[in-house]
Amino acid sequence: MTDPKKLAIKDFVYDLPDERIAKFPLDERDASKFLHYKKGVISDQAFTDLPALLPAETLLVFNDTKVVQARLLFQKETGGLVEIFCLEPVAPHREVQLAMQQTQSCTWKCLVGNNKRWKAGPVTLYFEGGVLTAEREAQQEGHFLIRFTWKPADLTFAEVLERCGKLPLPPYLNRELTESDHTRYQTIYANQQGAVAAPTAGLHFTERVMEQLTQQSIDTAYLTLHVGAGTFKPVKADVMEAHEMHAEQLYITKPLLQRLAQQQGQPVIPVGTTSMRSLESIYWLGAKVLQNPEIAPAELHVTQWQAYESINQPDAAEALQALLHYMEKQGTDFLHASTQIIIAPGYTFRICRGLITNFHQPESTLLLLVSALIGENWRTVYNHALANNYRFLSYGDSSLLLP
């Protein structure tokens, strides 16, 4: 078995010319090209063919996170601009859902552009009917803790961001925001505010495709993983052991766990890498609960290497039942957890049997995930996509990978 800690990221490189990166979305979401990979055989399709290409009895699982307008442009007293990019909440709530409902003030972990020019004191941002103020509380490795206060104080932080923030486009698009990005960089089913990057495999879905899924008797389910900026974090370490995966917040409902338990023996296919990481994390959370039934909800966290180091590896049905029993004992219908799981060659899939995904950057953890699913054939798939004019990355074309 491959030891994922010893993997060299230079083995996951391919040549991606800049002109192959889709800088803008297509006019129609579902008009993208669609690469179908099944047991080593590749065919070129249209995304609208997806419902007919899915295995019978498939359960498709979507990530319903919604991208928040996390980029804020503040004015200094001297007139210069300071850009603050909200990464994740710190106080009074670390949980994203609660942090978005916070009124009056809050503290977030942030990136700061033009920080050297921000000498001291607060910076302000005026918006229609109100004002947002930011102050640096502390500098930590690679980021700042920023305390925000606003008026009117009864606005939630979600409402404040909605009124004065900008949508954070992926850095590799290297362009200014356009009006269409506000709708096109969200999935049509986006519901839970808190992501700073879109789960882009879902951007291709339209009401028309959703209806076709129903006609093909393809069932759907939803979970929430708030995608963090770490999804764009380049792997700078020579071997993966030295790369720290970013943690992301995950929300799981009782109906989803019950549906996954019913689905055992039938295909579960995630829409996107975030859904896949979430589903596989659910298994490892179940394994953790089986090992320690008294675990505190605050300790529900999947570590980076847990999947490769854990001696306790129950079957998927046991893990799902353990989480359901745990929820009953806690008297709750949903769980809030976090995950740093890294899915790389050497990983054994517990829940997922395929993947709908876009084409990812060279030397990225997302490419490692694809390789974990289809092995060295990832090269064949990517060479085919490059040779056949597929568009790459967030606004690019799509694929269905069935090992």
Coordinates of C-alpha atoms in Angstrom, one line a residue:
M1 CA 0.0 0.0 0.0
T2 CA 1.2 3.5 -0.8
D3 CA 2.2 5.5 2.3
P4 CA 0.5 8.9 1.6
K5 CA 2.9 10.6 4.0
K6 CA 5.8 9.8 1.7
L7 CA 4.1 11.0 -1.5
A8 CA 6.1 13.6 -3.4
I9 CA 3.9 16.4 -4.8
K10 CA 6.2 16.7 -7.8
D11 CA 4.7 13.4 -9.0
F12 CA 1.3 15.1 -9.4
V13 CA 2.3 17.8 -11.9
Y14 CA 1.1 18.3 -15.4
D15 CA 1.4 21.3 -17.8
L16 CA -1.7 23.5 -17.5
P17 CA -1.4 26.4 -20.1
D18 CA -3.0 29.6 -18.8
E19 CA -5.4 29.7 -21.8
R20 CA -7.0 26.4 -20.7
I21 CA -8.1 28.0 -17.3
A22 CA -11.8 29.0 -17.7
K23 CA -11.7 32.7 -16.7
F24 CA -15.5 33.2 -17.1
P25 CA -18.5 30.9 -16.8
L26 CA -20.3 29.6 -19.9
D27 CA -23.6 31.4 -20.8
E28 CA -25.5 28.2 -19.7
R29 CA -24.5 26.4 -16.5
D30 CA -25.2 22.9 -17.9
A31 CA -23.7 23.6 -21.4
S32 CA -20.2 22.4 -20.3
K33 CA -18.4 19.4 -21.7
F34 CA -18.5 16.3 -19.6
L35 CA -15.8 13.6 -19.4
H36 CA -17.2 10.2 -18.5
Y37 CA -14.6 7.8 -17.1
K38 CA -15.7 4.3 -16.3
K39 CA -13.3 1.4 -15.4
G40 CA -10.5 3.0 -17.5
V41 CA -12.7 3.9 -20.5
I42 CA -13.1 7.6 -21.4
S43 CA -15.9 9.1 -23.5
D44 CA -16.8 12.7 -24.3
Q45 CA -20.3 13.8 -23.3
A46 CA -22.3 16.9 -22.5
F47 CA -23.2 17.7 -18.8
T48 CA -26.9 17.3 -19.6
D49 CA -26.1 13.6 -20.2
L50 CA -25.2 13.1 -16.6
P51 CA -28.5 11.7 -15.3
A52 CA -28.4 8.9 -17.9
L53 CA -24.8 8.0 -17.2
L54 CA -25.1 7.5 -13.4
P55 CA -25.3 3.9 -12.2
A56 CA -28.8 2.7 -11.3
E57 CA -29.9 3.4 -7.7
T58 CA -27.3 6.1 -7.2
L59 CA -27.6 8.5 -4.3
L60 CA -26.0 11.9 -5.3
V61 CA -24.8 14.0 -2.4
F62 CA -24.5 17.8 -2.7
N63 CA -22.7 20.4 -0.6
D64 CA -25.2 23.2 0.0
T65 CA -22.8 25.7 1.5
K66 CA -23.2 29.3 0.2
V67 CA -20.2 31.6 -0.5
V68 CA -20.3 34.8 1.6
Q69 CA -19.0 38.2 0.4
A70 CA -15.9 37.8 2.5
R71 CA -13.7 40.5 0.9
L72 CA -14.0 43.9 2.6
L73 CA -12.3 47.1 1.3
F74 CA -11.7 49.6 4.2
Q75 CA -10.7 53.2 4.0
K76 CA -7.8 54.5 6.1
E77 CA -8.0 58.0 7.5
T78 CA -5.3 59.0 5.0
G79 CA -7.6 57.7 2.2
G80 CA -5.7 54.6 1.3
L81 CA -7.4 51.2 1.0
V82 CA -6.9 48.1 3.2
E83 CA -8.4 44.8 2.0
I84 CA -9.5 42.4 4.7
F85 CA -10.5 38.8 3.7
C86 CA -12.5 36.9 6.4
L87 CA -11.3 33.3 6.7
E88 CA -13.1 31.9 9.8
P89 CA -14.8 33.1 13.0
V90 CA -13.0 33.1 16.3
A91 CA -15.2 34.9 18.9
P92 CA -17.8 34.9 20.3
H93 CA -18.5 31.8 18.2
R94 CA -16.2 29.5 16.2
E95 CA -19.1 27.8 14.6
V96 CA -19.8 29.5 11.2
Q97 CA -23.6 29.2 11.4
L98 CA -23.7 31.0 14.7
A99 CA -21.0 33.5 13.8
M100 CA -23.0 34.6 10.7
Q101 CA -26.0 35.4 13.0
Q102 CA -23.9 37.5 15.5
T103 CA -25.0 41.1 16.0
Q104 CA -23.0 44.2 17.1
S105 CA -19.4 42.8 17.0
C106 CA -17.3 39.7 16.4
T107 CA -13.7 38.6 15.8
W108 CA -12.5 36.7 12.7
K109 CA -9.2 35.2 11.5
C110 CA -8.4 37.3 8.4
L111 CA -5.9 37.9 5.7
V112 CA -5.0 41.6 5.3
G113 CA -3.8 43.2 2.1
N114 CA -1.8 46.5 2.4
N115 CA -1.2 45.7 6.0
K116 CA 2.2 47.6 6.1
R117 CA 0.3 50.7 5.2
W118 CA -2.2 50.2 8.0
K119 CA -0.2 52.0 10.7
A120 CA -2.5 52.0 13.7
G121 CA -6.1 52.5 14.9
P122 CA -9.3 51.3 13.3
V123 CA -10.3 51.4 9.6
T124 CA -13.9 52.1 8.5
L125 CA -16.2 51.0 5.7
Y126 CA -19.4 52.9 5.1
F127 CA -22.3 51.1 3.5
E128 CA -25.9 52.1 2.8
G129 CA -27.5 52.9 6.2
G130 CA -24.5 51.9 8.3
V131 CA -20.8 51.7 9.1
L132 CA -18.4 48.8 9.7
T133 CA -15.2 49.3 11.7
A134 CA -12.2 46.9 11.9
E135 CA -9.3 46.8 14.4
R136 CA -6.3 44.4 14.6
E137 CA -6.4 42.4 17.8
A138 CA -3.3 40.2 17.1
Q139 CA -1.0 39.0 14.4
Q140 CA -0.6 35.2 14.1
E141 CA 1.3 33.0 11.7
G142 CA 0.1 34.0 8.2
H143 CA -3.0 35.9 9.4
F144 CA -4.5 38.5 11.8
L145 CA -7.3 38.4 14.3
I146 CA -9.6 41.3 13.4
R147 CA -12.4 42.6 15.6
F148 CA -15.4 44.0 13.7
T149 CA -18.0 46.3 15.1
W150 CA -20.9 47.8 13.2
K151 CA -23.9 50.0 13.3
P152 CA -26.9 49.5 13.2
A153 CA -25.9 47.0 15.9
D154 CA -29.0 44.8 15.3
L155 CA -27.8 43.7 11.8
T156 CA -26.3 40.2 11.7
F157 CA -22.8 39.8 10.4
A158 CA -24.3 37.9 7.4
E159 CA -26.4 41.0 6.6
V160 CA -23.3 43.3 7.0
L161 CA -21.2 41.1 4.6
E162 CA -24.2 41.0 2.2
R163 CA -24.3 44.9 2.2
C164 CA -20.7 45.8 2.0
G165 CA -18.6 42.7 1.1
K166 CA -17.3 41.5 -2.2
L167 CA -17.4 37.9 -3.5
P168 CA -14.0 36.2 -3.2
L169 CA -13.2 34.8 -6.7
P170 CA -10.4 32.1 -6.9
P171 CA -7.0 33.8 -7.1
Y172 CA -6.0 32.0 -10.3
L173 CA -8.8 33.7 -12.2
N174 CA -6.7 36.9 -11.8
R175 CA -9.5 39.3 -12.8
E176 CA -12.0 41.7 -11.3
L177 CA -15.5 40.6 -10.1
T178 CA -18.3 40.9 -12.7
E179 CA -22.0 41.2 -12.1
S180 CA -22.7 37.7 -13.3
D181 CA -20.2 36.2 -10.8
H182 CA -22.7 37.0 -8.0
T183 CA -25.1 34.3 -9.3
R184 CA -22.7 32.1 -11.3
Y185 CA -20.2 31.5 -8.4
Q186 CA -23.0 30.1 -6.3
T187 CA -24.7 26.7 -6.9
I188 CA -28.5 26.9 -7.5
Y189 CA -29.0 25.0 -4.2
A190 CA -26.6 27.1 -2.1
N191 CA -28.3 27.5 1.3
Q192 CA -26.0 27.7 4.3
Q193 CA -23.9 30.8 4.4
G194 CA -20.2 30.4 5.4
A195 CA -17.9 29.4 2.6
V196 CA -15.2 31.6 1.1
A197 CA -14.9 29.4 -2.0
A198 CA -17.7 27.6 -4.0
P199 CA -18.0 23.9 -4.2
T200 CA -17.5 24.2 -8.0
A201 CA -18.5 20.8 -9.2
G202 CA -22.1 21.9 -8.3
L203 CA -22.0 25.0 -10.5
H204 CA -23.0 23.0 -13.6
F205 CA -26.4 21.9 -12.1
T206 CA -29.6 23.5 -13.4
E207 CA -33.3 23.0 -12.6
R208 CA -33.4 21.1 -15.9
V209 CA -30.7 18.6 -14.9
M210 CA -32.3 18.2 -11.4
E211 CA -35.6 17.3 -13.1
Q212 CA -33.9 14.8 -15.3
L213 CA -32.3 13.2 -12.2
T214 CA -35.8 12.7 -10.7
Q215 CA -37.0 11.2 -14.0
Q216 CA -34.1 8.7 -13.8
S217 CA -35.0 7.8 -10.2
I218 CA -31.7 9.3 -9.0
D219 CA -32.1 10.3 -5.3
T220 CA -30.3 13.3 -3.9
A221 CA -29.2 14.4 -0.4
Y222 CA -27.4 17.4 1.1
L223 CA -24.7 18.1 3.6
T224 CA -22.8 21.3 4.5
L225 CA -19.0 21.7 4.4
H226 CA -18.0 25.4 4.6
V227 CA -15.2 25.6 2.0
G228 CA -12.2 27.5 3.4
A229 CA -9.5 29.5 1.6
G230 CA -7.2 26.6 2.3
T231 CA -8.7 24.8 -0.7
F232 CA -6.4 27.1 -2.8
K233 CA -3.4 26.5 -0.5
P234 CA -0.5 25.3 -2.6
V235 CA 1.5 22.3 -1.4
K236 CA 5.0 23.7 -0.8
A237 CA 6.4 20.7 1.0
D238 CA 8.4 18.1 -0.9
V239 CA 6.5 15.2 0.7
M240 CA 2.9 15.3 2.0
E241 CA 4.0 14.5 5.6
A242 CA 5.2 18.1 5.9
H243 CA 2.0 19.6 4.4
E244 CA -0.7 20.7 6.9
M245 CA -4.2 20.3 5.6
H246 CA -6.7 23.1 6.4
A247 CA -9.6 22.4 8.8
E248 CA -13.1 23.0 7.5
Q249 CA -16.5 23.0 9.4
L250 CA -18.9 20.2 8.6
Y251 CA -22.6 19.9 9.4
I252 CA -24.4 16.6 9.3
T253 CA -28.1 16.0 9.7
K254 CA -29.9 12.9 11.1
P255 CA -31.9 12.4 7.8
L256 CA -28.7 12.4 5.8
L257 CA -27.1 9.7 8.1
Q258 CA -30.4 7.6 7.9
R259 CA -30.4 7.9 4.1
L260 CA -26.7 6.9 3.9
A261 CA -27.4 3.9 6.1
Q262 CA -30.3 2.8 3.8
Q263 CA -28.0 3.2 0.8
Q264 CA -25.4 0.6 1.9
G265 CA -24.6 -1.7 -1.0
Q266 CA -25.8 0.9 -3.5
P267 CA -23.6 3.6 -5.1
V268 CA -23.1 6.9 -3.2
I269 CA -21.6 9.5 -5.5
P270 CA -20.6 13.0 -4.2
V271 CA -20.9 16.1 -6.2
G272 CA -17.4 17.6 -5.8
T273 CA -14.3 17.0 -3.7
T274 CA -15.8 18.8 -0.7
S275 CA -18.8 16.4 -0.6
M276 CA -16.4 13.5 -0.9
R277 CA -14.2 14.7 1.9
S278 CA -17.4 15.2 4.0
L279 CA -18.8 11.8 3.3
E280 CA -15.5 10.0 4.1
S281 CA -15.1 12.2 7.2
I282 CA -18.6 11.0 8.4
Y283 CA -17.2 7.4 8.4
W284 CA -14.2 8.4 10.5
L285 CA -16.3 10.4 12.9
G286 CA -18.4 7.2 13.4
A287 CA -15.2 5.2 14.0
K288 CA -14.2 7.8 16.6
V289 CA -17.6 7.5 18.4
L290 CA -17.4 3.7 18.4
Q291 CA -14.0 3.9 20.0
N292 CA -15.2 6.5 22.6
P293 CA -19.0 6.7 22.9
E294 CA -18.6 9.4 25.6
I295 CA -16.7 11.8 23.3
A296 CA -17.6 15.4 23.7
P297 CA -19.3 17.1 20.7
A298 CA -16.4 19.7 20.7
E299 CA -14.0 16.8 20.0
L300 CA -15.7 15.6 16.8
H301 CA -12.7 16.3 14.6
V302 CA -11.1 14.2 11.8
T303 CA -7.4 14.7 11.8
Q304 CA -5.2 14.7 8.7
W305 CA -3.8 11.2 9.1
Q306 CA -6.5 9.5 11.1
A307 CA -7.6 7.4 8.1
Y308 CA -4.1 5.9 7.8
E309 CA -3.2 5.5 11.4
S310 CA -6.5 4.3 13.0
I311 CA -6.6 0.7 14.2
N312 CA -10.4 0.9 14.7
Q313 CA -11.9 0.5 11.2
P314 CA -15.5 -0.7 11.4
D315 CA -17.6 -1.3 8.4
A316 CA -19.6 1.7 7.0
A317 CA -22.9 0.6 8.4
E318 CA -21.5 0.3 11.9
A319 CA -19.9 3.7 11.7
L320 CA -23.2 5.3 10.5
Q321 CA -25.2 3.6 13.2
A322 CA -22.7 4.7 15.9
L323 CA -23.2 8.4 14.8
L324 CA -27.0 8.0 14.8
H325 CA -27.0 6.5 18.4
Y326 CA -24.6 9.3 19.5
M327 CA -27.1 11.9 18.1
E328 CA -30.0 10.2 19.9
K329 CA -28.0 10.2 23.2
Q330 CA -27.1 13.9 22.7
G331 CA -30.7 14.7 21.9
T332 CA -29.9 16.4 18.6
D333 CA -30.8 16.1 15.0
F334 CA -27.6 17.5 13.6
L335 CA -23.8 17.4 14.3
H336 CA -21.3 20.1 14.0
A337 CA -17.8 18.7 13.4
S338 CA -14.5 19.7 11.7
T339 CA -12.3 17.8 9.3
Q340 CA -8.7 18.0 8.1
I341 CA -8.9 14.7 6.2
I342 CA -6.4 14.2 3.4
I343 CA -7.6 11.7 0.7
A344 CA -4.5 10.6 -1.2
P345 CA -3.3 7.4 -3.0
G346 CA -3.3 4.7 -0.3
Y347 CA -6.7 5.8 1.0
T348 CA -9.5 3.2 1.2
F349 CA -12.9 4.6 0.3
R350 CA -15.6 3.8 2.9
I351 CA -18.7 5.6 1.6
C352 CA -18.1 7.0 -1.9
R353 CA -18.1 4.9 -5.1
G354 CA -17.4 7.6 -7.7
L355 CA -17.1 11.4 -8.1
I356 CA -18.5 14.3 -10.1
T357 CA -15.7 16.9 -10.3
N358 CA -14.0 19.6 -12.3
F359 CA -10.4 19.5 -13.4
H360 CA -7.9 20.6 -10.7
Q361 CA -4.6 22.5 -10.4
P362 CA -1.3 20.6 -10.8
E363 CA 0.4 19.8 -7.5
S364 CA -2.8 20.2 -5.5
T365 CA -4.4 18.1 -2.7
L366 CA -7.5 17.9 -5.0
L367 CA -5.4 16.1 -7.6
L368 CA -4.2 13.7 -4.9
L369 CA -7.9 12.9 -4.1
V370 CA -8.6 12.1 -7.8
S371 CA -5.6 9.9 -7.9
A372 CA -6.8 8.1 -4.7
L373 CA -10.0 7.3 -6.6
I374 CA -8.7 6.3 -10.1
G375 CA -5.0 5.7 -9.5
E376 CA -2.4 6.6 -12.1
N377 CA -5.3 6.8 -14.7
W378 CA -5.6 10.4 -13.5
R379 CA -2.9 11.2 -16.0
T380 CA -4.8 9.6 -18.9
V381 CA -7.9 11.5 -17.9
Y382 CA -6.1 14.9 -17.7
N383 CA -4.1 14.3 -20.9
H384 CA -7.4 13.5 -22.7
A385 CA -9.0 16.6 -21.3
L386 CA -6.1 18.8 -22.4
A387 CA -6.0 17.2 -25.9
N388 CA -9.8 17.6 -26.3
N389 CA -10.1 21.3 -25.3
Y390 CA -11.8 20.9 -22.0
R391 CA -11.8 24.0 -19.8
F392 CA -10.1 23.7 -16.4
L393 CA -10.6 24.8 -12.8
S394 CA -13.5 26.5 -11.0
Y395 CA -15.5 27.7 -14.1
G396 CA -14.3 24.9 -16.2
D397 CA -15.8 21.6 -17.5
S398 CA -16.9 18.6 -15.5
S399 CA -16.3 14.9 -15.3
L400 CA -17.9 11.7 -13.8
L401 CA -15.2 9.4 -12.5
L402 CA -16.3 5.8 -11.8
P403 CA -13.4 3.5 -10.9

